[in-house]
PDB file of N, CA and C in Angstrom:
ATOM      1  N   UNK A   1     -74.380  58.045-221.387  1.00 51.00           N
ATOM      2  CA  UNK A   1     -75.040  59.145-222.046  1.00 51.00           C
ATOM      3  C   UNK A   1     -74.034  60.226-222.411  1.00 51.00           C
ATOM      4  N   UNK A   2     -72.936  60.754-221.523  1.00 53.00           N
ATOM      5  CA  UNK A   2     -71.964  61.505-221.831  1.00 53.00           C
ATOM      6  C   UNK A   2     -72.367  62.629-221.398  1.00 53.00           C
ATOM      7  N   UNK A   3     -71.726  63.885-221.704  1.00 60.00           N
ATOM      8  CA  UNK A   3     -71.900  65.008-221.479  1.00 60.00           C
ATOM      9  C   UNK A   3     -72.811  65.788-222.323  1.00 60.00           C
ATOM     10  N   UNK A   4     -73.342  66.392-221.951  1.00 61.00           N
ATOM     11  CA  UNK A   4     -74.971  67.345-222.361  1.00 61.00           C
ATOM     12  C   UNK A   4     -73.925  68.498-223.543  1.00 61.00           C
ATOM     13  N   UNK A   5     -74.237  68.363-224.818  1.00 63.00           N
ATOM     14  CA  UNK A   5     -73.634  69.660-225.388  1.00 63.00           C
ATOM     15  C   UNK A   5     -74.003  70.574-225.505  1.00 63.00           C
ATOM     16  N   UNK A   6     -73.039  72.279-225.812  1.00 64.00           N
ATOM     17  CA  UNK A   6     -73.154  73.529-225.264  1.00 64.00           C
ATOM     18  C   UNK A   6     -74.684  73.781-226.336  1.00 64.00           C
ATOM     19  N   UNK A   7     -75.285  74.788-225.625  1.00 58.00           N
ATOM     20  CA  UNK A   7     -76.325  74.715-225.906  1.00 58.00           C
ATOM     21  C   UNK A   7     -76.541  76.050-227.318  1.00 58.00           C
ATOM     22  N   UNK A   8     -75.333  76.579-227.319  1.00 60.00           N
ATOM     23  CA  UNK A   8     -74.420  77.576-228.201  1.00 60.00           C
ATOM     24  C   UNK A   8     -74.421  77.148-229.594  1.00 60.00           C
ATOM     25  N   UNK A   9     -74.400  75.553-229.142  1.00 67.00           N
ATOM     26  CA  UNK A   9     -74.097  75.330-231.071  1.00 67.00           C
ATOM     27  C   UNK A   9     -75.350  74.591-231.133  1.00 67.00           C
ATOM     28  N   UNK A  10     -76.751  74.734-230.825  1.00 67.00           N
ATOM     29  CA  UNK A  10     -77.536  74.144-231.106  1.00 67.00           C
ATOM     30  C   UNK A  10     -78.252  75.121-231.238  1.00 67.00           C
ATOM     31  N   UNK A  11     -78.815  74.848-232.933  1.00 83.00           N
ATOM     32  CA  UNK A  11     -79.141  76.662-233.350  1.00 83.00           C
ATOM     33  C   UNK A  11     -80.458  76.022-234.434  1.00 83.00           C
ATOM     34  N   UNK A  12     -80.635  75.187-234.591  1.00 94.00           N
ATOM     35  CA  UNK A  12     -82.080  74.643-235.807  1.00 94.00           C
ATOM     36  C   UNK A  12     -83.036  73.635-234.673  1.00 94.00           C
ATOM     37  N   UNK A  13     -84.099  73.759-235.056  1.00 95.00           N
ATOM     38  CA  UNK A  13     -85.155  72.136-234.576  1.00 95.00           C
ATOM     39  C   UNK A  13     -84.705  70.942-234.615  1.00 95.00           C
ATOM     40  N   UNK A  14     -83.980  71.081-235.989  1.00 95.00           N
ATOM     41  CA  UNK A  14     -83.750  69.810-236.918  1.00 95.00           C
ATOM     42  C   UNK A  14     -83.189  69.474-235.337  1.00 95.00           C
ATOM     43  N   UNK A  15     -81.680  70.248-235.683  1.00 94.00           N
ATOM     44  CA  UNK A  15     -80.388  69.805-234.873  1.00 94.00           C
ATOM     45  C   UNK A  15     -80.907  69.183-233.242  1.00 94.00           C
ATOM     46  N   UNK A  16     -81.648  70.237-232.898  1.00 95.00           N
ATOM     47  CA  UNK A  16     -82.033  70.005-231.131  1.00 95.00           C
ATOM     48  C   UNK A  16     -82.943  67.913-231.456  1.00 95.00           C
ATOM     49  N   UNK A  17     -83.884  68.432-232.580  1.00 95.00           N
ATOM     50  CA  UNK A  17     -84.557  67.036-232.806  1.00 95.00           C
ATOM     51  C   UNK A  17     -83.810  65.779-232.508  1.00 95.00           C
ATOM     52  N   UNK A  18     -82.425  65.655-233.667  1.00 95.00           N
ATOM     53  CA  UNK A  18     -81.407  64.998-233.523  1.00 95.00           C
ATOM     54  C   UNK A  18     -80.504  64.443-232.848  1.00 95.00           C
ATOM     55  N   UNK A  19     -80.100  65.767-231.475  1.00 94.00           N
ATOM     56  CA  UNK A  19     -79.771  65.429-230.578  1.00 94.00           C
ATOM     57  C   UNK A  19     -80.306  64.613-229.348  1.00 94.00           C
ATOM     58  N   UNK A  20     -82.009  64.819-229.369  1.00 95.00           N
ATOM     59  CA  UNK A  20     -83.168  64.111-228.656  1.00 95.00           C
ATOM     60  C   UNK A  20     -82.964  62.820-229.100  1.00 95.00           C
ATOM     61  N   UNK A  21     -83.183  62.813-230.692  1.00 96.00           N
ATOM     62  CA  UNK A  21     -83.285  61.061-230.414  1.00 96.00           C
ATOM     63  C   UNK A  21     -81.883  60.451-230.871  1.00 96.00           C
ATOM     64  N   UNK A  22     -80.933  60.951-230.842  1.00 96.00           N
ATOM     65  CA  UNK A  22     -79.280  60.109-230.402  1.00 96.00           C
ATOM     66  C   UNK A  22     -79.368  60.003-228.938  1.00 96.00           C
ATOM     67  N   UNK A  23     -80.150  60.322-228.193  1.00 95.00           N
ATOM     68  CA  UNK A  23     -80.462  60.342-226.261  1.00 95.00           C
ATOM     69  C   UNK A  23     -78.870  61.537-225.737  1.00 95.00           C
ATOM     70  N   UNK A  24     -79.040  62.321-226.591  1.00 94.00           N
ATOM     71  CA  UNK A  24     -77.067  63.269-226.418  1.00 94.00           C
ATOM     72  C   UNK A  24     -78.361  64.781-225.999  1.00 94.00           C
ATOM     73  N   UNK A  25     -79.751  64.405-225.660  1.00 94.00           N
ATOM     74  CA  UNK A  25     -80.279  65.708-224.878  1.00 94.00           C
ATOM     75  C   UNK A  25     -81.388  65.035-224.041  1.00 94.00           C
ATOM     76  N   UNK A  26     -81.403  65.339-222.785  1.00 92.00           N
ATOM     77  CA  UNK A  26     -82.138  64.716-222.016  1.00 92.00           C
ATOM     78  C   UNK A  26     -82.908  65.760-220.726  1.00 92.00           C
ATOM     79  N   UNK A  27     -82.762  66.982-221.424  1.00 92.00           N
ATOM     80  CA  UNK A  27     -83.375  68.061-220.435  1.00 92.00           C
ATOM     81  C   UNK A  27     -84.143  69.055-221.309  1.00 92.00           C
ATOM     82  N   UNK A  28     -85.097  70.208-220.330  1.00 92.00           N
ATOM     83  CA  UNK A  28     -85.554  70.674-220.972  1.00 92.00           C
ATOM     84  C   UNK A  28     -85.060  71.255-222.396  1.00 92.00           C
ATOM     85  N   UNK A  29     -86.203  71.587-223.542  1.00 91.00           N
ATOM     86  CA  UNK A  29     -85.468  72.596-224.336  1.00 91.00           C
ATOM     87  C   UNK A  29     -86.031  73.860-224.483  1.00 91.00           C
ATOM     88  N   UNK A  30     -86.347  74.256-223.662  1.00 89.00           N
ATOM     89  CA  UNK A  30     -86.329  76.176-223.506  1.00 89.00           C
ATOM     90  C   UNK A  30     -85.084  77.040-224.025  1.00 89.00           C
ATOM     91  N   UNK A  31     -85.123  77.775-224.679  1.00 88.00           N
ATOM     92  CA  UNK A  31     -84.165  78.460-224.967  1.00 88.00           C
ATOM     93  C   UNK A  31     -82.982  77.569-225.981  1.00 88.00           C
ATOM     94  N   UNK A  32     -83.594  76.259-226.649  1.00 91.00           N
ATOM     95  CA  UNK A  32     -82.890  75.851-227.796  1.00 91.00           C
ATOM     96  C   UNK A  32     -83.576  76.203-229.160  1.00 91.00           C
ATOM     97  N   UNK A  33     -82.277  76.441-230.187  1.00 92.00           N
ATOM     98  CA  UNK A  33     -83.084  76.900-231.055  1.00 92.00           C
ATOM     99  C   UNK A  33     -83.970  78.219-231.276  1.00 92.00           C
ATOM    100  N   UNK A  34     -83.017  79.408-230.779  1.00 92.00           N
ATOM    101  CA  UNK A  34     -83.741  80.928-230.698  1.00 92.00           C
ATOM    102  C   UNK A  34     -84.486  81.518-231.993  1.00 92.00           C
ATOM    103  N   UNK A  35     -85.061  81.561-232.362  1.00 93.00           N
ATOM    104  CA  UNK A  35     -86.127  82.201-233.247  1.00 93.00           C
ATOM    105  C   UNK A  35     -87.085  81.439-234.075  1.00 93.00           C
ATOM    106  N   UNK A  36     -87.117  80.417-233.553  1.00 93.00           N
ATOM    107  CA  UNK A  36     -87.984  79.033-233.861  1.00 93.00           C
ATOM    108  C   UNK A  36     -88.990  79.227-232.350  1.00 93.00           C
ATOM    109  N   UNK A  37     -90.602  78.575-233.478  1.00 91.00           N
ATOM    110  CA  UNK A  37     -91.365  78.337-232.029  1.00 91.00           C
ATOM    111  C   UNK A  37     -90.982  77.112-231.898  1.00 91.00           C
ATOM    112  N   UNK A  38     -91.360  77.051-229.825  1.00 90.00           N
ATOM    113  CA  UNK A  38     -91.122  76.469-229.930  1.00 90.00           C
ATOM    114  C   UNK A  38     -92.949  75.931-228.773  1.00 90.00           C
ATOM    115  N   UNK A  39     -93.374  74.678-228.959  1.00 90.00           N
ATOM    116  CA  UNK A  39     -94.544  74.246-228.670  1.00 90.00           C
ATOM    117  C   UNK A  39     -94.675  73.181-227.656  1.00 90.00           C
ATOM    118  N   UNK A  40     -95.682  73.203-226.804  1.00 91.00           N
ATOM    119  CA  UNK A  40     -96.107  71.859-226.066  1.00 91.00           C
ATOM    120  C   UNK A  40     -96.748  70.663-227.269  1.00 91.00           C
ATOM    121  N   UNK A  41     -96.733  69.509-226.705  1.00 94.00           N
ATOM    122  CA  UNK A  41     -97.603  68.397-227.102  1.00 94.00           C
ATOM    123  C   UNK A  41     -98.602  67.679-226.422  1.00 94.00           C
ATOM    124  N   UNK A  42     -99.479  67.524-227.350  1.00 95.00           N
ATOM    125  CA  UNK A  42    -100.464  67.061-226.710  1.00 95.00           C
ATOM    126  C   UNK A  42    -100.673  65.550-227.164  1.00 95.00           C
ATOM    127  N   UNK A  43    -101.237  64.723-227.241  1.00 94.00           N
ATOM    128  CA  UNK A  43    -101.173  63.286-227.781  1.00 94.00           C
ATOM    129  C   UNK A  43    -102.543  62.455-226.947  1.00 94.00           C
ATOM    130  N   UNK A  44    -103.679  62.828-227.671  1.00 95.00           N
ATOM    131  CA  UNK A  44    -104.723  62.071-226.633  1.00 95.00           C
ATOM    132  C   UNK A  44    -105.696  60.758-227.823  1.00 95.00           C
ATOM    133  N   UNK A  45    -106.243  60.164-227.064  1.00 94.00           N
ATOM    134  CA  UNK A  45    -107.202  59.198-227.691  1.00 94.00           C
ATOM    135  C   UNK A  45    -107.970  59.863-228.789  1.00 94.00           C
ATOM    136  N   UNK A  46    -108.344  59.299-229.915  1.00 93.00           N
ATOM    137  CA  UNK A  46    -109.307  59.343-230.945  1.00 93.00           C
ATOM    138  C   UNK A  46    -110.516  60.524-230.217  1.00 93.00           C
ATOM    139  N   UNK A  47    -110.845  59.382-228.947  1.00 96.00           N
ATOM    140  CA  UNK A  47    -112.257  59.850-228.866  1.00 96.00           C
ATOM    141  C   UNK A  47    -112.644  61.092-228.056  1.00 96.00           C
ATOM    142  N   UNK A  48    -111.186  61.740-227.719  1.00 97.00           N
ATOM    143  CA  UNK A  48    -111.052  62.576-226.251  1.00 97.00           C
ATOM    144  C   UNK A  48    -110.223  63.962-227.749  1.00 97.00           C
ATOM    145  N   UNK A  49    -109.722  64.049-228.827  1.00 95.00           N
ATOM    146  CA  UNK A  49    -109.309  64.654-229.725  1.00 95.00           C
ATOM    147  C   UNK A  49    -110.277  65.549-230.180  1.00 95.00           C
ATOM    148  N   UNK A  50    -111.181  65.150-230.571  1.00 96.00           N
ATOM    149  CA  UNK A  50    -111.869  66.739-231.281  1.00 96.00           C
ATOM    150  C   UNK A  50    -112.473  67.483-230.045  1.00 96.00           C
ATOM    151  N   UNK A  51    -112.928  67.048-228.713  1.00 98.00           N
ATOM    152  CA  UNK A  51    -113.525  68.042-227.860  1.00 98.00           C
ATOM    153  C   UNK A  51    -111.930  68.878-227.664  1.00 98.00           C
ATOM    154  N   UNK A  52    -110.876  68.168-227.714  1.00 98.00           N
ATOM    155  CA  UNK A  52    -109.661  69.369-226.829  1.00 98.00           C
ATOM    156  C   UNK A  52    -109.237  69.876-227.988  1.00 98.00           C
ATOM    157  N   UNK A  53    -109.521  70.040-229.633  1.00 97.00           N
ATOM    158  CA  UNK A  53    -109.315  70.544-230.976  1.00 97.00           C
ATOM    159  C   UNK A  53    -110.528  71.939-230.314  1.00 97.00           C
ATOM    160  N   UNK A  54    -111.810  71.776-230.639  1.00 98.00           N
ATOM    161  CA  UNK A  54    -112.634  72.836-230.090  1.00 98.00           C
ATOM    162  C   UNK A  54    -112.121  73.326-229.148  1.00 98.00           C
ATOM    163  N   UNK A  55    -112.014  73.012-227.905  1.00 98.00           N
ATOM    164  CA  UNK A  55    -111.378  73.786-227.304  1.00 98.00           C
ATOM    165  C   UNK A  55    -110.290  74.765-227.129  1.00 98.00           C
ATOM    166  N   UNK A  56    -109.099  73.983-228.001  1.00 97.00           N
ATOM    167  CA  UNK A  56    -108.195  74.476-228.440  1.00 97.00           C
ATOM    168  C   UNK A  56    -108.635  76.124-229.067  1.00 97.00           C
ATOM    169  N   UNK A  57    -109.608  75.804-230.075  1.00 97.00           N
ATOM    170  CA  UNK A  57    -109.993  76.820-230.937  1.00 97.00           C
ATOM    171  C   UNK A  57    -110.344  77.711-230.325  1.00 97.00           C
ATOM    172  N   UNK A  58    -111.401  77.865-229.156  1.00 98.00           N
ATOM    173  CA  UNK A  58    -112.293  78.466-228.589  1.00 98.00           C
ATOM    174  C   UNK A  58    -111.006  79.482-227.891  1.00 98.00           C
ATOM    175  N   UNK A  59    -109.768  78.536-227.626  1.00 97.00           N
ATOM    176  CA  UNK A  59    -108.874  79.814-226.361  1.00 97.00           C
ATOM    177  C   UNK A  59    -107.358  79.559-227.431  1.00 97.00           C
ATOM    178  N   UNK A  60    -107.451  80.180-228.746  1.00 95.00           N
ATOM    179  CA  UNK A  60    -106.218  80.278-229.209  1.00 95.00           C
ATOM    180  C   UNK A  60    -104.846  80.819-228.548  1.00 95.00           C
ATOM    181  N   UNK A  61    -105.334  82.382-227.846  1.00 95.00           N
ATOM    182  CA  UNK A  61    -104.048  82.512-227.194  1.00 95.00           C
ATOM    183  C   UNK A  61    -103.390  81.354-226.032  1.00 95.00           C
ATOM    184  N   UNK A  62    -103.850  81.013-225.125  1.00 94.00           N
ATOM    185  CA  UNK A  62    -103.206  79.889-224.514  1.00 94.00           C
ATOM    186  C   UNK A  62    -102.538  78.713-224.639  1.00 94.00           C
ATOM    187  N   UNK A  63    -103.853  78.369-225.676  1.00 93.00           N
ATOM    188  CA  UNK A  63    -103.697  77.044-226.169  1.00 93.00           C
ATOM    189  C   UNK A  63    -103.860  76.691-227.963  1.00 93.00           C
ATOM    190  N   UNK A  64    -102.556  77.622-228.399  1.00 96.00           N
ATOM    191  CA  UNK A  64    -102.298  77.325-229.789  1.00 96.00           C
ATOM    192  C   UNK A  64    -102.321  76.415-230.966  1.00 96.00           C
ATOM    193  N   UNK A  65    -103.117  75.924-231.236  1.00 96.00           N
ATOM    194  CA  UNK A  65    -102.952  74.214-232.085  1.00 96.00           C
ATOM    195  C   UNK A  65    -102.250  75.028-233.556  1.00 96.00           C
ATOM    196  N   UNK A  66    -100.840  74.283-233.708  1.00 96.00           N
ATOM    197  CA  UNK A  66    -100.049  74.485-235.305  1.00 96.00           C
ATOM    198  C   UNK A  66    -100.183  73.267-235.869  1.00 96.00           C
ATOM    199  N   UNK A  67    -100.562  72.192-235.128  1.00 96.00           N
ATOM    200  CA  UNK A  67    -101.069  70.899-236.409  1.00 96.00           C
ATOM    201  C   UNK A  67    -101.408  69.753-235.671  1.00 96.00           C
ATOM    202  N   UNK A  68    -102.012  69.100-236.594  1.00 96.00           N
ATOM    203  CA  UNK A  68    -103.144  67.822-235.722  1.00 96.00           C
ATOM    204  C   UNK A  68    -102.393  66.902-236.798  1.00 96.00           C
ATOM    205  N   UNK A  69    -101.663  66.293-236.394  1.00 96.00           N
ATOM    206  CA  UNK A  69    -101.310  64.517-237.039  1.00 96.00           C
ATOM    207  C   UNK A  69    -102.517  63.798-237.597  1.00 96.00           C
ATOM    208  N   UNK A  70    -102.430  63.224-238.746  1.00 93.00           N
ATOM    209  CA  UNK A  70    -103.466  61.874-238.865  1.00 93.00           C
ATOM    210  C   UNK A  70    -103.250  60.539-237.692  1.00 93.00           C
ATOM    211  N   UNK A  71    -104.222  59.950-237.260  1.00 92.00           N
ATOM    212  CA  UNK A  71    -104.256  58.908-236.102  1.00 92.00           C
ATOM    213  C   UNK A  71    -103.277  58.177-236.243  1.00 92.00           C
ATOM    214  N   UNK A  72    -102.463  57.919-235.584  1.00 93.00           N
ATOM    215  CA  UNK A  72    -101.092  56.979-235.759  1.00 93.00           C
ATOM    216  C   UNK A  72     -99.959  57.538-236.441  1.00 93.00           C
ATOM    217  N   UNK A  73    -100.108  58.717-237.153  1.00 96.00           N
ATOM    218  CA  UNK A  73     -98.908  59.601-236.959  1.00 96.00           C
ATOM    219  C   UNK A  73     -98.042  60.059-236.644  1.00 96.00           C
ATOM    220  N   UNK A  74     -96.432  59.408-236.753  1.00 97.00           N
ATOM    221  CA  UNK A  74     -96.002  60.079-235.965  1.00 97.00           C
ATOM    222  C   UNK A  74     -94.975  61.695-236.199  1.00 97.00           C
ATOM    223  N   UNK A  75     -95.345  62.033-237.834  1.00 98.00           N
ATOM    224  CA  UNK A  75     -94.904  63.242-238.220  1.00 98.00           C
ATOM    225  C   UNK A  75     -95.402  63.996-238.172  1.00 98.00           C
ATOM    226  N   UNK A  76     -94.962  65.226-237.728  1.00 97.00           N
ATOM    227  CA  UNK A  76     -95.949  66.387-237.810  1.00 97.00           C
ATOM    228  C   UNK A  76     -95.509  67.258-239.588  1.00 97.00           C
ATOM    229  N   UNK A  77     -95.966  66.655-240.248  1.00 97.00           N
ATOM    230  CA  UNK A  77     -95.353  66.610-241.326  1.00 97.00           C
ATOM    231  C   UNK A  77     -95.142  68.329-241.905  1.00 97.00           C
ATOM    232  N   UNK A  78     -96.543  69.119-241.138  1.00 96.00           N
ATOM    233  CA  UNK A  78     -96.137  71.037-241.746  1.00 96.00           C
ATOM    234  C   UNK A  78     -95.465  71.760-241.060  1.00 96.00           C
ATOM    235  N   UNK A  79     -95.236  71.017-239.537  1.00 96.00           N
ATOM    236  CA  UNK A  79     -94.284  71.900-239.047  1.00 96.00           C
ATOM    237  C   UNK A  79     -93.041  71.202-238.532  1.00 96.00           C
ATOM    238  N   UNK A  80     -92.750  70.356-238.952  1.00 96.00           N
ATOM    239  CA  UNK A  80     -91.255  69.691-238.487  1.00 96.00           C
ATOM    240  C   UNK A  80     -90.905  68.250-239.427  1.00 96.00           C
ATOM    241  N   UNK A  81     -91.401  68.629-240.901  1.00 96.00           N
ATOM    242  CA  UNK A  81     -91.442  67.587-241.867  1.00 96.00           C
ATOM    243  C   UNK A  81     -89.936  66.584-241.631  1.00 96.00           C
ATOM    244  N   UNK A  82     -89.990  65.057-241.615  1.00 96.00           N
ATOM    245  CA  UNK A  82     -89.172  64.288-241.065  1.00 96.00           C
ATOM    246  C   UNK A  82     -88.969  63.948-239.341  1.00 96.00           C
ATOM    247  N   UNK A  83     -89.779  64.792-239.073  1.00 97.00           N
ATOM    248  CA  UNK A  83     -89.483  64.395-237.035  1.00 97.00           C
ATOM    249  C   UNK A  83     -90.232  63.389-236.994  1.00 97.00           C
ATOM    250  N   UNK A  84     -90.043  62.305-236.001  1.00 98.00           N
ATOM    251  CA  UNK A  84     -90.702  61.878-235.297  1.00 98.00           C
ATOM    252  C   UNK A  84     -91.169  61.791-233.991  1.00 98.00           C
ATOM    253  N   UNK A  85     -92.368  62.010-233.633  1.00 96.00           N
ATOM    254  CA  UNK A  85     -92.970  62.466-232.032  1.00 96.00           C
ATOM    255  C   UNK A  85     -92.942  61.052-231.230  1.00 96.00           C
ATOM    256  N   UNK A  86     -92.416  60.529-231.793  1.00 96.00           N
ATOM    257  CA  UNK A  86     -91.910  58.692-230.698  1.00 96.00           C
ATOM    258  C   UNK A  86     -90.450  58.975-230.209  1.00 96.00           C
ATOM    259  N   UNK A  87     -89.559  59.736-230.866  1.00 96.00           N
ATOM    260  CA  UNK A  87     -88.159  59.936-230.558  1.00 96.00           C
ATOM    261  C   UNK A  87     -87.353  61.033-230.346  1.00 96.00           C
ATOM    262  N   UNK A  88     -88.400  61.984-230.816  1.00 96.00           N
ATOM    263  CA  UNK A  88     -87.343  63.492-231.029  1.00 96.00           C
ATOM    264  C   UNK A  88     -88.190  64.416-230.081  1.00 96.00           C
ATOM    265  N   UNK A  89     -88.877  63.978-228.902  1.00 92.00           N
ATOM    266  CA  UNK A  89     -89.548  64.352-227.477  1.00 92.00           C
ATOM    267  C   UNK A  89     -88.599  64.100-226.623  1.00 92.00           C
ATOM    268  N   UNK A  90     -88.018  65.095-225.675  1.00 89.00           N
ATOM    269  CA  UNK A  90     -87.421  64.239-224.644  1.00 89.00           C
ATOM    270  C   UNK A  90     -88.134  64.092-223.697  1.00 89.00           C
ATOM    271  N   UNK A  91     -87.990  62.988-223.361  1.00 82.00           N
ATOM    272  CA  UNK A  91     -88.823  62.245-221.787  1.00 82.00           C
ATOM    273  C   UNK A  91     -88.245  62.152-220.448  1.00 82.00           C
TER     274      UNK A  91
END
């Protein structure tokens, strides 16, 4: 895997994205990418999706929804057009 790079020159989504799925970032990313939001994921079944969408709605401050994928999606195409949420997550 090598050494984790400085976290200094990682300054876009894109870039942090990139580095996720080359496997060259394998820890949190808090504090990558300063003036970008930055968001949890959620990823649930068809049938378990619109009750936690309402919900979502019902408590915006907590629980912010910035975009809902089509089913099998794996771009979030309005807010990180080209990512993919299979590779550019670190696990």
């Amino acid at each position: 895997m090598g050494e984790q790079p400085e976290t200094s020159h990682v300054v876009t989504p894109r870039e942090v994205r990139t580095l996720i799925r080359q496997g060259r970032w394998r820890k949190p990313t808090a504090g990558l990418a300063p003036g970008y939001v930055q968001a949890n994921l959620v990823v649930l079944p068809r049938e378990l999706a619109y009750d936690f969408l309402l919900f979502a709605q019902r408590n915006p401050k907590p629980c912010p929804i910035l975009e809902v994928t089509d089913v099998g999606s794996p771009e979030p195409r309005l807010t990180a057009p080209g990512a993919d949420l299979r590779t550019d997550v670190p696990k």
